[in-house]
XYZ file of C-alpha atoms in Angstrom:
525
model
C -60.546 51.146 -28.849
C -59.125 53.674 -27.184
C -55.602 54.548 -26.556
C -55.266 54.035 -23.200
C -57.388 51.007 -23.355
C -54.558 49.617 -25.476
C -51.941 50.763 -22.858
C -53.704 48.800 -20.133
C -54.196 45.689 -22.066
C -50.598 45.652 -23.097
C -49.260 46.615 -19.573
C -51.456 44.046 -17.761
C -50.442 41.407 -20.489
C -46.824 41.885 -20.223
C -47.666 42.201 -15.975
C -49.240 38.644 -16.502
C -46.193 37.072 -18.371
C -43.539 38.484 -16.071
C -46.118 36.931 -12.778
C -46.309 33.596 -14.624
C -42.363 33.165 -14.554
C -40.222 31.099 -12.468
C -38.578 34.008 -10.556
C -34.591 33.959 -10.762
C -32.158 35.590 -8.471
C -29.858 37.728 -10.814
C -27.534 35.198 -9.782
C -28.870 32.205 -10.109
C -28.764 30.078 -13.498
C -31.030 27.497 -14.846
C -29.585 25.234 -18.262
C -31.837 23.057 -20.122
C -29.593 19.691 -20.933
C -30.915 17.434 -23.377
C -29.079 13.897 -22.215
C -30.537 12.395 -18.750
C -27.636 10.974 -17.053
C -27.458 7.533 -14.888
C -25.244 9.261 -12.024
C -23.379 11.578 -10.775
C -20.663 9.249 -9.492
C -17.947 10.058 -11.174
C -15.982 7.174 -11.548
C -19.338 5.169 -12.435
C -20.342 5.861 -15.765
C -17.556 6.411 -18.696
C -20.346 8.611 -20.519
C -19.778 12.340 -21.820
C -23.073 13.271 -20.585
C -22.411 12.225 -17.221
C -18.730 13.550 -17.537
C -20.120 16.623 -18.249
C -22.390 17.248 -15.329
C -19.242 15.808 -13.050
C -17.255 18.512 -14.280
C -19.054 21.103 -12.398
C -18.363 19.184 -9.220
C -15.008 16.944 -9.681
C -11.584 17.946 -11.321
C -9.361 16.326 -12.684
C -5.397 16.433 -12.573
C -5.504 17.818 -16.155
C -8.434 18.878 -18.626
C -9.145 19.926 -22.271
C -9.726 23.402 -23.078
C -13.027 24.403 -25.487
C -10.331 23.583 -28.699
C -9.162 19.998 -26.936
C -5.573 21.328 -25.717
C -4.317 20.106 -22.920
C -4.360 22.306 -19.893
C -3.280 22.516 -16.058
C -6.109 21.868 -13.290
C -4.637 20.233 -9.957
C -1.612 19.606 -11.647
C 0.670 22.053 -12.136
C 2.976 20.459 -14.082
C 3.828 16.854 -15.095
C 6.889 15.194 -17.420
C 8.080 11.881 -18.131
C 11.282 11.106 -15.749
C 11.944 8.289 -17.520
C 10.076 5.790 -20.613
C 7.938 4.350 -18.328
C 7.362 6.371 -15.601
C 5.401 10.158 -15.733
C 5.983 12.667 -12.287
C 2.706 15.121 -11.563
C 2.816 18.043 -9.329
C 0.152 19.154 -7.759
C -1.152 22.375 -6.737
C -0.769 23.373 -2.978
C -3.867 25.114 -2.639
C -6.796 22.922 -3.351
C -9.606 21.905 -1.119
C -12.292 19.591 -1.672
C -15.679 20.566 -0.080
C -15.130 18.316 2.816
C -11.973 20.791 3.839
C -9.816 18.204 3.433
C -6.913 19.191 1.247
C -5.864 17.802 -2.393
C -2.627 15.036 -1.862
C -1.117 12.438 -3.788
C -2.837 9.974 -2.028
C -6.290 11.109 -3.148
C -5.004 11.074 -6.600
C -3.601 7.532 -5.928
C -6.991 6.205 -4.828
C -8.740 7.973 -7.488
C -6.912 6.140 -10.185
C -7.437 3.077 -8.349
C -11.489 3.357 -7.435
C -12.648 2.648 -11.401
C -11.536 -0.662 -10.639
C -13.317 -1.233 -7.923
C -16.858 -0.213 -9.264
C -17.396 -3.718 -10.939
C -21.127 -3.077 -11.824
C -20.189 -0.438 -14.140
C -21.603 -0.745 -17.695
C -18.940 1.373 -19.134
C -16.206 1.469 -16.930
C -13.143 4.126 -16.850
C -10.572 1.246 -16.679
C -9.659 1.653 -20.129
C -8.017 4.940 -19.035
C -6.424 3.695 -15.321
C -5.079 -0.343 -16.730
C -1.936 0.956 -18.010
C -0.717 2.347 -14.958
C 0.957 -0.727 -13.281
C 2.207 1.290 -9.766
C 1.911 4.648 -7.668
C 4.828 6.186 -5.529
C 3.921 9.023 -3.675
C 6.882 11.293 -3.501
C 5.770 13.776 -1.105
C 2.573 15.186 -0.703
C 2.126 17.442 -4.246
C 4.088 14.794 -6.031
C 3.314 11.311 -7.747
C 5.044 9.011 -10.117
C 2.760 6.800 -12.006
C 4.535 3.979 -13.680
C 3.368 1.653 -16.811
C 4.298 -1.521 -18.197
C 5.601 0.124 -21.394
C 6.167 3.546 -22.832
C 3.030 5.117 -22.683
C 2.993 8.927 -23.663
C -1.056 9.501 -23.661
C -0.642 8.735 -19.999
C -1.647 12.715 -19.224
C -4.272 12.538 -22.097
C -6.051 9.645 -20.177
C -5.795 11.201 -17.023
C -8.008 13.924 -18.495
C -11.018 11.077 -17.990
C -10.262 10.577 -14.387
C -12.181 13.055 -11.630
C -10.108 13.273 -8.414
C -12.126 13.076 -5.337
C -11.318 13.085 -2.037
C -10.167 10.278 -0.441
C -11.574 10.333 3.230
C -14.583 11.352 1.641
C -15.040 8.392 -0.572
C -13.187 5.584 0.584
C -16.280 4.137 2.082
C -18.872 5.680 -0.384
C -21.174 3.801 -2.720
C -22.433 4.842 -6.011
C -25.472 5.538 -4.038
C -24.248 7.482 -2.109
C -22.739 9.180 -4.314
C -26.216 9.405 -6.287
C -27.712 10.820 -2.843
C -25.366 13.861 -2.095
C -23.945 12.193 0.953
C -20.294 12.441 -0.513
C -18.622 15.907 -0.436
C -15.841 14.370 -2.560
C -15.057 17.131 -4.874
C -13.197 20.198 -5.710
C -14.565 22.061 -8.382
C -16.199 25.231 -8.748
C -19.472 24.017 -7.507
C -20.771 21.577 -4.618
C -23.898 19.398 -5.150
C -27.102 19.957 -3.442
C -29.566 17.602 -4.570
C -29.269 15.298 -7.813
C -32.786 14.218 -8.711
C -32.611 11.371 -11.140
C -34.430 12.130 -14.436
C -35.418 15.460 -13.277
C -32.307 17.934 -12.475
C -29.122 18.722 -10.550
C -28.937 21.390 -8.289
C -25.524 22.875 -7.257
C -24.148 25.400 -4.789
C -21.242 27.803 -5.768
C -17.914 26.599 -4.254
C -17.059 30.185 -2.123
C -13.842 28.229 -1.506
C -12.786 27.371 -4.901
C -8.960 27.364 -5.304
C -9.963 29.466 -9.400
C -11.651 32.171 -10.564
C -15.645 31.684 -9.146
C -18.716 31.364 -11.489
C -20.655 34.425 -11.925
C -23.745 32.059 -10.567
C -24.306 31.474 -6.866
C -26.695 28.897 -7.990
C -27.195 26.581 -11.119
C -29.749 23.970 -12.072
C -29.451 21.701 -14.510
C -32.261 20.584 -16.049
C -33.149 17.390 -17.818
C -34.930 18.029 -20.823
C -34.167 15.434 -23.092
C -37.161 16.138 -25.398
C -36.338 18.948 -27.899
C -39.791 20.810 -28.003
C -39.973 21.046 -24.197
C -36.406 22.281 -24.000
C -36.886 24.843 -26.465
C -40.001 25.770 -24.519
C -38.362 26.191 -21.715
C -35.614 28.506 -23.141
C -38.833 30.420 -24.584
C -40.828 30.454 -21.139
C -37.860 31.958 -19.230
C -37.691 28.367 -17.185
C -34.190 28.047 -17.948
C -31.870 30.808 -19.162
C -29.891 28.522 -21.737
C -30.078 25.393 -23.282
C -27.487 23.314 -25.318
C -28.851 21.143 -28.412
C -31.052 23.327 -29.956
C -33.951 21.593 -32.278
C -31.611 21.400 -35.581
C -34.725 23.238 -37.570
C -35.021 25.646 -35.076
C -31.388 26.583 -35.190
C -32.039 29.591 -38.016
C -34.814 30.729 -36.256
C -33.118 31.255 -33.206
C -30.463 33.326 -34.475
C -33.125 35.534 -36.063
C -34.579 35.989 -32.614
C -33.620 38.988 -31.282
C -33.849 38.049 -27.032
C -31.288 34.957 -27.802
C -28.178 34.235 -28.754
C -26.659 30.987 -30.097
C -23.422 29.476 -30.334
C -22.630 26.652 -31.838
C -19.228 25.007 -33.000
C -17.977 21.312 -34.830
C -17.557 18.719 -32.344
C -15.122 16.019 -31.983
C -18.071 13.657 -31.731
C -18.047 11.165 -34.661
C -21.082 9.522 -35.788
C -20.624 5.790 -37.192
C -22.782 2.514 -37.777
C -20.608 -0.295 -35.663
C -21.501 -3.990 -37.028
C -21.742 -7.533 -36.167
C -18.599 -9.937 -36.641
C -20.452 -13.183 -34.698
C -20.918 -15.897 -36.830
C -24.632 -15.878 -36.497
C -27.067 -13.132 -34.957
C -31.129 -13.355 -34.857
C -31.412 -10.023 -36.234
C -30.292 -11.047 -39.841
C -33.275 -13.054 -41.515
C -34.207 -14.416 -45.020
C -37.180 -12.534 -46.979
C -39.401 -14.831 -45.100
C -38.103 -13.755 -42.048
C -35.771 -16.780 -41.050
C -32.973 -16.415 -38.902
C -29.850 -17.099 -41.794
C -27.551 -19.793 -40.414
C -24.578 -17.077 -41.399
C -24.345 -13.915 -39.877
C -23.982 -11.744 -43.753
C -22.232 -8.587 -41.980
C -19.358 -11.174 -42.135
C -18.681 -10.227 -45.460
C -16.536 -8.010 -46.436
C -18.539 -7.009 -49.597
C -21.855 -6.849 -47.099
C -20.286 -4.358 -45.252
C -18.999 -2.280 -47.870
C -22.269 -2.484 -49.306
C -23.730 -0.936 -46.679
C -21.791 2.034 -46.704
C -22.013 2.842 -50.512
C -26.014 3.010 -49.463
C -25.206 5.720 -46.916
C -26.195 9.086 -48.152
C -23.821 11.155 -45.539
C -24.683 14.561 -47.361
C -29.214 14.061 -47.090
C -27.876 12.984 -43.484
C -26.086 15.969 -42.573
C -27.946 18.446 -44.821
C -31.542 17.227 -44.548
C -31.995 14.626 -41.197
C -30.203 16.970 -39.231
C -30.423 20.098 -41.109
C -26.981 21.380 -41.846
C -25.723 20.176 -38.031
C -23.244 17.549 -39.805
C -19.964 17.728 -41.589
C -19.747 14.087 -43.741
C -16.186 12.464 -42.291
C -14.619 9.301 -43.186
C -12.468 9.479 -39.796
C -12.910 8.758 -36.592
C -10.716 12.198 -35.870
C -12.697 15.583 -36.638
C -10.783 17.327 -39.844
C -7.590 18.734 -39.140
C -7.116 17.781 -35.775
C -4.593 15.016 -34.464
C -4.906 11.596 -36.267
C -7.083 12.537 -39.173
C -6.250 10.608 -42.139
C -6.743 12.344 -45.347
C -6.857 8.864 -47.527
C -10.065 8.412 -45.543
C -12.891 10.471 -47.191
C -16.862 10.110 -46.869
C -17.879 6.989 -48.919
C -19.430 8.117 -52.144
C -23.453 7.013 -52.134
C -23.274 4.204 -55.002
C -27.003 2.305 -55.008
C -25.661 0.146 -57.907
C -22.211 -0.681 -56.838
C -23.784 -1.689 -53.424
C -26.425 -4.117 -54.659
C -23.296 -5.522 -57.243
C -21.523 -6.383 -53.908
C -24.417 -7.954 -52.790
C -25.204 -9.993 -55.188
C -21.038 -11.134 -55.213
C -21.147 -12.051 -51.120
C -24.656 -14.634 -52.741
C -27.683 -11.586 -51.829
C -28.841 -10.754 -55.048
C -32.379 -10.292 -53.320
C -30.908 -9.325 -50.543
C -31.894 -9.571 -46.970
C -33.685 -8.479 -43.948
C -31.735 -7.038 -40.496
C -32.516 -4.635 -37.457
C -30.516 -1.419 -36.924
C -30.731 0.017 -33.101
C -30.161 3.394 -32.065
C -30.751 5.852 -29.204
C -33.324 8.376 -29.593
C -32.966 11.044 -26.928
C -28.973 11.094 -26.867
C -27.515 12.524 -30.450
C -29.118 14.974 -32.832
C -32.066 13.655 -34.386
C -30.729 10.218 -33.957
C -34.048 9.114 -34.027
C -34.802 10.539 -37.397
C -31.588 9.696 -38.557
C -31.688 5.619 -37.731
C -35.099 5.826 -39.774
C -33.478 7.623 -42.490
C -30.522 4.821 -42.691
C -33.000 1.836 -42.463
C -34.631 3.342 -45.519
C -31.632 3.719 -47.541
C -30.858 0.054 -46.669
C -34.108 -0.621 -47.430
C -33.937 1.038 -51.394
C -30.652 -1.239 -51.531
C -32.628 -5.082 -50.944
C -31.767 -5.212 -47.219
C -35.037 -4.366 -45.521
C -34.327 -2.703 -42.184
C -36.026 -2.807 -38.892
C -35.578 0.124 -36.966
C -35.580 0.049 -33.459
C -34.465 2.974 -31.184
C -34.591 3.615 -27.249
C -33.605 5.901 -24.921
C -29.914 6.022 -24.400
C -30.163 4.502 -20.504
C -31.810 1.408 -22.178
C -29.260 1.245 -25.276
C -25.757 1.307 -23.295
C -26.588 -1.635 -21.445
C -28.324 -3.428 -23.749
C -25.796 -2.923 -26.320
C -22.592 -3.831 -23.314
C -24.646 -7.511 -23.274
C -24.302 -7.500 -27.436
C -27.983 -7.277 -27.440
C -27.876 -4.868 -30.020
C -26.403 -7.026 -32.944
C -26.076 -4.002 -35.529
C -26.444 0.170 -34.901
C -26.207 3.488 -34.402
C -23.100 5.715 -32.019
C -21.208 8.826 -31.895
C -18.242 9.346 -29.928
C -16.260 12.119 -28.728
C -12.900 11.960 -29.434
C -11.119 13.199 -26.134
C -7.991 14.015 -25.064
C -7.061 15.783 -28.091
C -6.316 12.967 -30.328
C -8.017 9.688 -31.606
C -6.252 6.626 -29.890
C -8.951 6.269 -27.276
C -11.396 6.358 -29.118
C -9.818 3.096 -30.926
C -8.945 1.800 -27.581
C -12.117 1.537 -26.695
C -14.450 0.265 -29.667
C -12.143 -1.082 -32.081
C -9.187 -3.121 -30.331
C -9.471 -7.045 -29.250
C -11.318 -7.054 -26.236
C -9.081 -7.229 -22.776
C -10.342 -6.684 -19.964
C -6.843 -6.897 -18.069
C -5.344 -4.321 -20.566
C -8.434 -2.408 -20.247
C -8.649 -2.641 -24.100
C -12.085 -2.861 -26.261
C -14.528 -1.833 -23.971
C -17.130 -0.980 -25.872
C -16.113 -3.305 -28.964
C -19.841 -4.358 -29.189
C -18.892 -5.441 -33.013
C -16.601 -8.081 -31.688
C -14.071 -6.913 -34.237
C -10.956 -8.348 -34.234
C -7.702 -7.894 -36.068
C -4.229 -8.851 -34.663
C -2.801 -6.204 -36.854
C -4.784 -3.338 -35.766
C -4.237 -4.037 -32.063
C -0.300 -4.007 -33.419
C -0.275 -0.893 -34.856
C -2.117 0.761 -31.822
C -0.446 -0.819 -29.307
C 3.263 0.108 -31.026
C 1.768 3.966 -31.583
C 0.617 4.080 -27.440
C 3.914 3.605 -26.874
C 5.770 5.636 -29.582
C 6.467 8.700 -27.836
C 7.397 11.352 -30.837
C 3.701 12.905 -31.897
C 4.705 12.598 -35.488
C 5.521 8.798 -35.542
C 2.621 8.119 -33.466
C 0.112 10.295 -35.596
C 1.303 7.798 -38.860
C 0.867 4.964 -36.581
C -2.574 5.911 -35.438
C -3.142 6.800 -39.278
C -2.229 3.754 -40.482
C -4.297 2.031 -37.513
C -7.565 3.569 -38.416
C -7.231 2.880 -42.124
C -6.426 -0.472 -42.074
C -10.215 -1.017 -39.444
C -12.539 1.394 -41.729
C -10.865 1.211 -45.481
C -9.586 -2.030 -45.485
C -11.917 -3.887 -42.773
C -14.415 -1.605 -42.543
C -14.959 -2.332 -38.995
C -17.066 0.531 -38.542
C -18.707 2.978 -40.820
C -17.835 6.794 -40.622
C -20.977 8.898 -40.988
C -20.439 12.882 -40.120
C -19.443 14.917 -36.851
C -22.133 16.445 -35.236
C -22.453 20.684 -34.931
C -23.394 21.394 -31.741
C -25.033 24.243 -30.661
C -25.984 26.175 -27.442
C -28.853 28.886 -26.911
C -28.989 31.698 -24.505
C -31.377 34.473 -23.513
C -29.790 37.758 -24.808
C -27.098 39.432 -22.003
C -25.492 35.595 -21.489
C -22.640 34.442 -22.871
C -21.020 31.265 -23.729
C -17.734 29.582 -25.063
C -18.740 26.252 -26.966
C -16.825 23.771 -26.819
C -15.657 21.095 -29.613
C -16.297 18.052 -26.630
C -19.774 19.124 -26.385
C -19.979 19.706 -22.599
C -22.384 22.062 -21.220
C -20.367 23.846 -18.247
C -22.282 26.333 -16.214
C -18.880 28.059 -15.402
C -18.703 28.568 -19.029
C -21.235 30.820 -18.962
C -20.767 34.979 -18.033
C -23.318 37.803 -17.794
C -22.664 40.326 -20.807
């Protein structure tokens, strides 16, 4: 073959891939996300993934940084005036994208709408129920007052988008859903959210910070790992975030990406089943058992000496896993060093079964999601056979995450699979939400699926929510958490995730430890 033959054939094959492209505007960014979300109403869904996409849109009166510090948005400033009652300032130049400016009443009605959205799954009330009155000072000032000392009241308010109140007041989640509501003030407006497909947004020209390098961003829904990476390898989207864990060394041999990847404050843990009976635990001959065996203390603890955490994080999700015993990520806020990753003990485990009366054993299903953590799919089979070596044969069912939220809110899902990000810089809502005495008035235990219970857990949390020092609260919260996973173990600690981003070359990114995927977050080289 001749040498210009070769030229030709090269030229008109690399002519061919460049045709075949999606064409991009040097400005214009496309990001591959790997969770589908149920709406982009931001008060709707208490749900990272959905958080995550909000942020783009919707601010809130303070935020967390990529490390989980605390930092200003639309407030400038805020301090406790007195033990009960915390005074925000807000920023004076802030509009949302229906040119109506930012006041203390639209952050007044935002704290009150969560309430109001009664449908909700997985409300934000946990976060707004402690505030027990609003005074509106003058238009860039509020005082939000709660029933007792409550110094995580700025932490919370992290959760909370502000949206504009003349632009809401009357919405619907639908509405929402249909782009009807310019409600926001963030860096970008929303153009068109197409559920299960992808998110279009418009830069915000008017945006009170500095603007996004992108005039134009689409987020994606990919939840299926092979097309996302596909789509990162296609040129369809210029970054993705969840990278296939075996594909993770690959990609950072590849010299037209980049990845970035950091360890999240997203805990992965099995949460149980305190009923007194549930149909998923069965005899040998598969017979509902007239006692639920997760009861037991000894059942429990069995069930976490059969937990290999290291062939979790090493092998099921290839090295994307630190083991934890904590609900907080090592060395941050809250982490108890007393609590380290159970040791894997196959013969102490089937000695405690055969004390709680199992010496054979028994059968149960374990539930997880399997589109919504990484490999969570792989990893619920990998923890039903481990059960499985240990005499309790394990059913294994998974579903997509949109299925498994609701399903599990009902207590349909009797025994399974989570992670959770712990936000706002420290661990106490994290406990709020899955491991206190459920209430809905105190807007406690909202995801308590386990319908765990302990009278002195919700003491200890309740006395460090209102201990104001950091250092007597952190021994509170310490003491809190050890008493629900050594002593009770209420739920079982697994690992924190890794989480990891991937770019085409020239595109940077700063991850993040809470795992959101911000296209503001990501600059030309």
């Amino acid at each position: 073959m001749s040498r210009m033959l070769k030229f030709l054939r090269i030229f008109f094959c690399v002519l061919w891939v460049v045709a075949s492209s999606p064409l991009l505007a040097l400005d214009e960014l496309r990001v591959g996300l790997s969770t589908d979300i149920v709406t982009v109403d931001p008060h709707f869904a208490n749900q990272d993934s959905v958080s995550a996409v909000c942020a783009h849109i919707y601010e809130t009166l303070v935020a967390l940084d990529p490390d989980t510090h605390l930092i200003p948005v639309l407030a400038t400033s805020w301090r406790p005036i007195n033990e009960t009652t915390w005074e925000f300032k807000l920023r004076r130049d802030v509009k949302f994208h229906d040119g109506s400016p930012l006041t203390a009443d639209d952050v007044a009605f935002s704290i009150d709408r969560p309430a109001t959205l009664t449908t909700s799954s997985a409300p934000f009330t946990s976060y707004t129920k402690t505030i027990v009155s609003k005074k509106i000072i003058d238009p860039y000032t509020i005082q939000l007052t709660t029933a007792i000392p409550y110094p995580l009241l700025p932490n919370d308010l992290s959760r909370i988008f502000i949206v504009s109140k003349k632009a809401a007041q009357n919405a619907s989640t639908e509405d929402f859903n249909l782009g009807k509501v310019e409600a926001g003030s963030g860096p970008f407006k929303l153009t068109r959210y197409t559920k299960g497909d992808s998110i279009q947004l418009q830069r915000n020209d008017a945006y009170w910070g500095d603007k996004p390098a992108w005039t134009q961003v689409t987020l994606k829904m990919l939840p299926n790992d092979s097309a996302r990476m596909s789509a990162l390898l296609s040129g369809d989207v210029q970054a993705i975030e969840n990278v296939q864990a075996n594909l993770v060394a690959q990609f950072r041999q590849n010299k037209k990406l980049s990845v970035y990847e950091k360890v999240s404050s997203r805990f992965m843990f099995i949460y149980l089943d305190f009923r007194d009976t549930t149909p998923y635990a069965v005899d040998k001959a598969g017979k509902p058992l007239a006692k639920n065996p997760l009861q037991d203390l000894r059942v429990r603890q069995a069930i976490s000496k059969l937990i290999d955490r290291n062939v979790l994080a090493e092998r099921v999700i290839d090295k994307l896993g630190v083991p934890n015993g904590n609900i907080a990520a090592p060395g941050t806020y809250g982490f108890s060093p007393t609590l380290t990753p159970e040791t894997y003990d196959l013969a102490g485990a089937k000695r405690l079964l055969t004390e709680a009366g199992y010496p054979n054993g028994f059968g149960i299903t374990f539930f997880a999601p399997n589109n919504r953590f990484i490999n969570d799919d792989q990893v619920a089979q990998a923890i039903g056979q481990m059960l499985t070596r240990g005499g309790i044969d394990t059913k294994v069912q998974t579903m997509p995450m949109a299925t498994y939220i609701p399903r599990a809110a009902r207590k349909e899902n009797g025994f399974g699979l989570l992670g959770w990000g712990v936000g706002g810089g420290e661990p106490s809502g994290a406990m709020r939400a899955f491991l206190a005495t459920t209430d809905k008035e105190k807007g406690l235990g909202a995801y308590n699926w386990a319908s765990y219970s302990n009278p002195r857990f919700d003491e200890l949390l309740l006395q460090a929510l209102r201990t104001v020092d950091d250092k007597p609260r952190e021994k509170l919260l310490q003491q809190a958490v050890e008493l629900a996973v050594k002593k009770d173990y209420a739920i079982i600690p697994l690992y924190n995730q890794v989480v990891t981003w991937a770019t085409k070359k020239g595109i940077r990114y700063t991850p993040r430890t809470d795992e959101f995927t911000l296209a503001q977050q990501f600059h030309p080289e």
